[in-house]
XYZ file of C-alpha atoms in Angstrom:
461
model
C 55.712 -35.729 124.409
C 52.084 -33.550 123.569
C 51.224 -33.166 120.684
C 49.380 -29.716 119.150
C 46.076 -29.065 118.625
C 44.095 -26.330 118.466
C 41.440 -25.235 121.226
C 37.808 -24.657 120.669
C 37.103 -21.659 122.174
C 33.011 -22.771 122.309
C 34.194 -25.634 124.332
C 36.289 -23.658 127.392
C 34.091 -20.967 128.222
C 33.174 -20.138 131.739
C 29.670 -18.956 132.258
C 30.798 -14.735 133.270
C 33.078 -15.118 129.699
C 29.861 -16.289 128.088
C 28.251 -13.667 129.437
C 31.222 -11.081 128.481
C 31.006 -12.882 124.563
C 27.583 -12.078 124.340
C 27.565 -8.098 125.737
C 30.459 -7.511 123.658
C 29.249 -8.850 120.602
C 25.811 -6.755 121.126
C 28.348 -3.671 121.451
C 29.929 -4.561 118.660
C 26.954 -4.970 116.095
C 25.887 -1.879 117.284
C 29.062 0.171 116.634
C 29.338 -1.698 113.097
C 25.661 -0.305 112.587
C 26.968 3.427 113.354
C 30.126 2.814 112.003
C 29.901 2.201 108.447
C 32.533 4.194 106.803
C 35.792 4.903 108.100
C 34.773 8.744 108.862
C 31.872 7.250 110.764
C 33.646 4.666 112.432
C 36.357 7.419 113.774
C 33.402 9.194 115.069
C 32.259 6.115 117.198
C 35.831 5.620 118.347
C 36.595 9.094 119.145
C 32.497 9.111 121.318
C 33.969 5.810 123.575
C 37.081 7.843 123.941
C 35.539 10.254 125.405
C 33.327 8.505 127.562
C 35.959 7.044 129.129
C 37.792 9.549 129.709
C 40.258 10.497 126.960
C 41.112 14.019 126.822
C 41.221 15.762 123.166
C 45.196 15.996 122.564
C 44.517 20.076 121.491
C 43.323 20.395 124.689
C 46.407 18.608 126.212
C 48.429 21.017 123.756
C 46.557 24.161 125.152
C 47.366 23.307 128.905
C 51.453 22.399 127.741
C 51.403 18.749 129.701
C 50.615 15.230 130.387
C 51.311 13.510 132.840
C 51.303 9.570 134.169
C 47.743 8.361 133.964
C 46.388 10.607 131.024
C 43.602 9.638 128.824
C 44.166 11.264 125.085
C 43.302 10.829 121.982
C 44.027 12.291 118.378
C 42.132 12.809 114.911
C 43.481 12.999 111.576
C 40.918 14.685 109.056
C 37.902 12.689 111.001
C 38.814 9.138 109.137
C 41.788 8.099 111.984
C 42.189 8.084 115.392
C 45.125 7.519 118.004
C 44.385 6.437 122.156
C 47.247 6.257 124.186
C 47.147 6.191 128.169
C 50.045 7.682 129.497
C 52.063 5.117 131.734
C 54.542 5.376 134.516
C 57.532 4.759 132.288
C 59.747 6.697 129.977
C 58.473 7.056 126.774
C 62.026 5.843 125.383
C 61.000 2.539 126.362
C 58.121 1.872 123.990
C 55.028 1.715 124.011
C 52.691 -1.442 123.665
C 50.683 -0.702 119.980
C 47.416 -2.092 118.655
C 47.152 -1.213 115.060
C 44.570 -1.791 113.160
C 42.350 -0.145 110.284
C 38.362 1.118 110.274
C 38.385 1.294 106.074
C 36.925 -1.400 104.260
C 36.102 -2.183 100.619
C 33.028 -0.920 99.627
C 31.980 1.254 96.619
C 32.396 5.520 95.749
C 30.816 8.316 93.897
C 32.757 9.343 90.914
C 33.148 13.538 91.213
C 29.946 13.852 88.495
C 28.387 11.097 89.062
C 24.884 11.683 88.103
C 23.516 10.446 85.197
C 19.942 8.957 82.734
C 19.615 6.480 80.256
C 16.279 4.764 79.578
C 14.300 6.598 81.875
C 16.881 5.368 84.878
C 18.690 7.415 86.911
C 21.827 6.079 88.030
C 24.861 7.443 89.917
C 28.433 5.762 89.122
C 30.606 4.341 91.156
C 34.888 3.729 91.183
C 35.078 0.768 93.503
C 37.596 0.691 96.696
C 40.317 -2.202 97.457
C 40.197 -5.017 96.768
C 36.460 -6.760 95.614
C 34.782 -9.528 93.100
C 32.947 -6.516 90.833
C 29.707 -9.266 90.611
C 29.340 -9.476 94.590
C 28.048 -6.071 94.470
C 24.652 -6.447 92.141
C 20.968 -7.286 93.159
C 21.287 -6.257 96.970
C 19.974 -3.451 98.177
C 22.783 -0.544 98.824
C 22.827 2.668 101.505
C 24.299 5.794 100.876
C 26.564 7.646 103.288
C 29.082 10.338 103.470
C 29.657 14.207 103.288
C 28.646 17.587 100.754
C 30.474 20.198 100.379
C 27.718 22.883 99.009
C 29.392 25.883 96.678
C 29.222 28.213 99.763
C 31.475 25.912 102.053
C 28.616 24.591 103.887
C 28.955 20.455 105.059
C 25.977 18.248 104.613
C 26.024 15.208 106.136
C 24.229 12.219 103.739
C 23.077 9.019 105.277
C 20.192 7.252 102.923
C 19.222 3.497 103.152
C 19.931 1.900 106.694
C 16.394 3.565 108.507
C 13.322 0.753 107.558
C 11.839 3.665 106.692
C 14.495 5.241 103.732
C 14.682 3.843 100.155
C 17.492 1.541 99.520
C 20.021 1.789 96.193
C 20.465 -1.228 93.787
C 22.909 -2.490 90.775
C 20.973 -4.650 88.288
C 22.203 -7.455 86.463
C 21.209 -9.433 83.168
C 18.360 -11.743 84.056
C 19.828 -16.368 83.864
C 17.505 -15.870 80.430
C 19.575 -13.951 78.408
C 22.529 -14.823 79.981
C 24.374 -17.785 78.222
C 27.416 -15.854 76.541
C 27.974 -13.780 79.808
C 28.592 -17.024 81.743
C 31.056 -18.214 79.666
C 33.245 -14.947 80.658
C 35.652 -14.959 83.453
C 34.316 -14.016 86.609
C 36.120 -10.475 86.835
C 34.578 -9.934 83.743
C 31.008 -10.484 84.373
C 30.640 -7.413 85.810
C 33.062 -4.493 84.867
C 34.074 -1.715 86.973
C 32.161 1.057 84.895
C 28.802 -1.239 85.420
C 28.406 -0.604 89.209
C 26.485 2.110 88.522
C 23.778 2.527 91.489
C 20.217 3.053 90.262
C 18.888 6.032 92.148
C 15.231 6.832 90.085
C 12.749 6.143 87.342
C 10.487 8.885 88.078
C 10.381 12.215 86.008
C 9.687 15.532 86.489
C 6.757 16.630 84.875
C 7.451 19.312 81.870
C 11.412 18.304 81.136
C 11.600 15.995 78.242
C 15.782 16.163 78.134
C 16.625 13.800 81.378
C 13.708 14.636 83.099
C 14.710 11.270 85.444
C 17.775 13.089 86.512
C 16.468 16.604 86.947
C 13.896 14.798 89.427
C 16.560 13.428 91.851
C 18.409 16.684 91.601
C 15.427 18.594 92.793
C 14.744 15.995 96.109
C 18.303 16.436 96.681
C 17.994 20.583 96.670
C 14.563 20.134 98.245
C 15.817 17.579 101.226
C 19.536 18.023 101.508
C 19.937 21.873 99.646
C 22.672 20.814 97.023
C 23.213 20.775 93.618
C 24.597 18.602 91.333
C 28.323 21.030 90.753
C 28.174 20.006 94.724
C 29.220 16.031 93.904
C 32.353 17.533 93.038
C 33.438 18.622 96.490
C 30.993 15.199 98.101
C 32.673 11.863 99.230
C 29.818 9.812 99.545
C 30.535 5.896 100.066
C 27.827 2.946 99.000
C 27.485 0.240 101.451
C 25.385 -2.672 101.879
C 22.017 -1.946 103.893
C 20.819 -2.760 106.849
C 21.896 -4.079 110.072
C 24.899 -6.112 111.437
C 22.746 -9.701 112.216
C 23.447 -12.999 114.484
C 23.411 -15.972 112.380
C 22.714 -19.717 113.009
C 20.047 -21.449 115.015
C 22.451 -21.132 117.614
C 23.442 -17.479 117.055
C 27.202 -18.138 117.356
C 28.097 -15.709 113.889
C 27.929 -12.215 112.598
C 27.220 -11.470 109.160
C 27.674 -7.791 108.231
C 29.716 -5.661 106.287
C 33.151 -4.279 107.285
C 34.567 -6.815 109.905
C 37.440 -6.219 107.863
C 38.713 -4.612 109.515
C 35.938 -2.859 112.070
C 36.454 -6.527 114.085
C 40.088 -6.353 115.291
C 39.843 -2.333 116.022
C 36.237 -2.774 117.900
C 38.717 -5.654 120.041
C 41.423 -3.147 120.398
C 39.415 -0.364 121.241
C 37.619 -2.580 124.193
C 40.601 -3.594 125.350
C 42.205 -0.718 125.733
C 39.492 0.648 127.454
C 39.544 -2.144 130.062
C 42.976 -1.470 130.925
C 42.918 0.647 134.353
C 46.520 1.037 135.180
C 49.942 0.695 133.004
C 53.405 1.286 133.231
C 53.932 0.634 129.917
C 52.695 3.302 127.334
C 49.893 1.792 125.605
C 48.686 2.683 122.154
C 45.089 1.986 119.861
C 45.661 2.978 116.415
C 43.247 3.060 113.734
C 43.339 4.149 110.595
C 42.295 4.332 107.016
C 42.856 3.428 103.516
C 45.068 0.077 104.846
C 42.550 -1.558 101.301
C 44.283 0.337 99.125
C 47.987 0.479 100.418
C 47.859 2.452 103.703
C 48.233 5.453 100.890
C 47.285 9.244 101.585
C 47.136 11.679 104.486
C 44.988 8.881 106.831
C 46.661 6.144 105.917
C 49.534 4.134 107.858
C 52.163 5.559 105.548
C 51.119 9.561 106.464
C 53.576 10.776 109.447
C 50.260 11.326 111.664
C 51.455 8.857 113.947
C 54.979 10.016 114.162
C 53.588 13.858 114.680
C 51.457 12.844 117.538
C 53.841 10.862 119.337
C 56.092 13.539 118.836
C 53.598 15.953 120.709
C 52.806 13.156 123.220
C 56.978 13.168 124.298
C 56.704 16.875 123.654
C 54.253 17.907 126.348
C 55.482 14.538 128.935
C 59.016 14.738 129.136
C 60.295 17.378 126.567
C 61.092 16.212 122.933
C 64.560 14.531 122.337
C 65.254 13.205 119.072
C 67.084 10.388 120.562
C 64.783 9.494 123.316
C 61.692 9.612 119.984
C 64.033 7.012 118.002
C 64.048 4.876 120.970
C 60.451 4.976 121.604
C 59.579 3.829 118.400
C 62.540 1.570 117.680
C 61.326 -0.743 121.531
C 57.970 -0.651 120.787
C 56.040 -3.996 120.990
C 52.973 -3.902 118.098
C 50.033 -6.440 117.208
C 48.993 -5.571 113.670
C 45.870 -5.631 114.420
C 43.512 -7.120 110.883
C 42.053 -10.277 110.255
C 43.036 -13.698 108.753
C 40.839 -16.078 106.566
C 39.291 -18.755 107.834
C 39.098 -22.014 106.178
C 36.435 -22.837 104.208
C 34.469 -25.740 104.153
C 33.042 -25.392 100.975
C 36.855 -23.903 99.377
C 39.339 -26.029 100.957
C 41.046 -26.200 97.854
C 42.777 -22.310 98.379
C 44.054 -23.486 101.798
C 46.073 -25.341 103.558
C 44.326 -26.838 106.565
C 47.178 -27.344 109.136
C 48.084 -24.233 108.618
C 44.325 -21.962 107.651
C 42.677 -20.594 110.933
C 39.882 -22.473 111.953
C 36.187 -20.702 112.713
C 36.162 -20.481 116.474
C 39.076 -21.856 117.508
C 40.462 -18.362 118.197
C 42.241 -15.125 117.554
C 44.790 -16.306 114.626
C 48.567 -15.153 115.169
C 49.746 -14.901 111.604
C 53.624 -14.759 111.074
C 53.748 -13.791 107.722
C 51.576 -12.444 105.162
C 52.745 -11.445 101.741
C 52.223 -13.356 98.688
C 54.648 -15.606 96.360
C 57.880 -16.108 99.142
C 56.301 -13.885 101.349
C 56.565 -10.506 99.405
C 55.362 -7.827 101.189
C 55.660 -9.765 104.684
C 56.785 -8.231 107.751
C 57.400 -11.939 108.946
C 58.069 -11.791 112.573
C 60.946 -13.177 113.939
C 61.234 -16.238 116.331
C 62.197 -14.146 119.617
C 58.794 -11.662 118.823
C 56.397 -14.465 119.095
C 58.081 -15.926 121.876
C 57.222 -12.588 123.800
C 53.642 -12.710 122.325
C 52.723 -16.734 123.151
C 53.670 -15.771 126.331
C 51.945 -12.790 127.231
C 48.412 -14.472 125.706
C 49.265 -17.602 127.782
C 49.225 -15.530 131.005
C 45.761 -14.396 130.414
C 44.936 -18.633 128.736
C 43.809 -16.536 126.074
C 43.075 -19.047 123.521
C 44.727 -18.718 119.918
C 45.613 -20.395 117.063
C 47.971 -19.531 114.004
C 46.926 -18.266 110.777
C 47.873 -18.112 107.377
C 46.415 -16.552 103.720
C 45.795 -19.260 101.428
C 48.362 -21.689 99.853
C 51.801 -21.175 99.385
C 51.075 -20.700 95.486
C 47.703 -19.571 95.689
C 47.765 -15.622 96.342
C 48.045 -13.702 99.406
C 47.987 -10.014 100.990
C 49.621 -7.822 103.258
C 48.823 -5.461 106.189
C 49.791 -2.421 108.300
C 52.757 -4.584 110.145
C 55.441 -3.927 107.006
C 54.901 0.215 107.684
C 55.678 0.098 111.567
C 58.189 -2.527 111.447
C 60.337 -0.007 109.250
C 60.758 1.916 112.852
C 62.285 -1.269 114.445
C 59.680 -2.265 116.096
C 58.586 -5.675 117.236
C 55.275 -6.743 115.001
C 53.143 -9.178 114.325
C 49.723 -9.954 112.666
C 47.124 -10.877 114.692
C 43.671 -10.676 113.955
C 40.201 -12.377 114.023
C 39.008 -15.348 111.252
C 37.048 -14.422 108.549
C 34.666 -16.341 106.235
C 33.405 -14.510 102.842
C 36.633 -12.019 103.366
C 35.780 -8.702 100.892
C 32.731 -9.587 100.223
C 29.921 -7.312 100.672
C 28.467 -9.212 103.617
C 31.529 -11.149 105.863
C 31.072 -13.533 108.434
C 32.860 -14.202 111.592
C 32.550 -16.474 114.937
C 31.606 -14.607 117.778
C 34.010 -16.649 119.826
C 36.947 -15.865 117.684
C 35.589 -12.065 118.063
C 36.128 -12.500 121.635
C 39.361 -14.483 121.711
C 40.305 -10.999 119.885
C 39.643 -8.942 122.372
C 41.192 -10.969 124.815
C 44.396 -11.597 123.346
C 44.434 -7.371 122.919
C 43.432 -7.060 126.733
C 46.437 -9.312 126.969
C 48.997 -8.071 125.159
C 48.305 -4.325 127.151
C 48.390 -5.746 130.238
C 51.531 -7.996 129.861
C 54.052 -7.168 126.849
C-alpha cells in the first residue's frame, strides 16, 4: 500500500512549465496592478476577453442567434463579468463553470467624507469585508473609483499608484504613549472610525474656517471638476499603494493586495482563454460582493447569472423552462476562491495534516463554513472523484485544504449559492498567507497549479 504524500510543485516542473509559470506570473502581476478594485478588474477582464475574440452579449442579441464555437461575454454594472465559450452539446446537458470573485477587503469612503481637525484634512472611511483594522495604519494608500458631478458627468479617480502621485496615510499612536493602548484587545486598538485617511495639511490662505479642507476642495475642483457635494454620488475605494512585487531571493512568491480573490479569477480567465474547442459550454464567472456575503445587484445572489444564461439559451436553441432547469442542475462547478496556506508562525490555528501547504499546489476544499460546517456547501464524494480524475488526466498537482482547526473559526465562498440550483460544486483555489491583510502572499507555484487545475477541469469534466 502507498502512503498519501503531497507533491511540491517546484520539484515537478519541466523547463517548459517553468517558463510558462514565470510568464503567467508576470501577466498576473500586471493584472493586479491594473485591477486594484472590482471595477478595474472587470474592465481588464473585458479587455482581455475582447482581445481573445469574445463578443458582447448585447451584440449577439441584436444579431438574433449564436452558434457552437461562439465566445460571448456579459457585463453586470461594470462590476461582474460572465464569459461563455459555446460548446457543441445542448446547454441542457450542463455547463462547466469556474466561478470566482473580484472584490477584495478594502476601505470605502463615506458619503460625506471630507473633514478637518487640528490642521489636518481627512477622508472618513467605512471598511469593507473582514479586516484587522490595525493592519491598515502606517502604510502608503491609494484612492481609486468614480465620482459623478451635479451634471451627471462621470469622473474616474486614480491617485497614489504612479511614482509622481501623492499617497495617503492612516496614523497610529506612537509607541512612547501606547502603554494603555497595548493593553487593549487587538480589535480595539484601532476602531472603524479611526480609519480616516490623511489627505492634506496646507491651508488655503485668507480662509479662517477649515482652510485645509477648503484647499483640498480647491485642488479637487481644479484637477477633476468635482465639488464636495459630488462625494454623495461617488464610489471611492482606498487600497494599498504600489505594485505587486516578487518575494524572496529566489523570486518564488508574489506579494500584493487583492490575491483574495483575483488570483483565482485570473487563473480561471487564462484557463478559459486557453481552450480552443469544447463540447460542453464553458463559463467563467467573475462576480462582486463576495466579501460581504455575495449580496446586492452585482453579487452571486443576484439574478445576473440566471438572466444571462436565459439569454444565451434563447439565442442558441429557443428558450424552454425545463431545459433551463436541466442546464442548471447538470452543471459542474469549481468555486474558485483562495484558502489558507499554513503559516509556520501561527501553527496553533491550523491542523497541519489537512491545511494546505504553500507550493504544494491548488487546494481542493471539500467544505468551508464554521462551527460544524455551518454555511458550507460540503461537496459529495461522487463529484470529488470526478474532479480528481479530471485533474489526474492532465497531471495537475493538487492538495486538500481546510480553513483552520475545527473550532478555530472559518469562512465561506460562493459555492453554496450555486449548489442551490442542484449543481455539483466544490471549492478549489490558491493557498494564501496573510489572507485579508492589506498585502497578501502566494507562491507562484500554487498560482500556476491553480491555472492548470482550472484548465484541466474545462477540458476533462
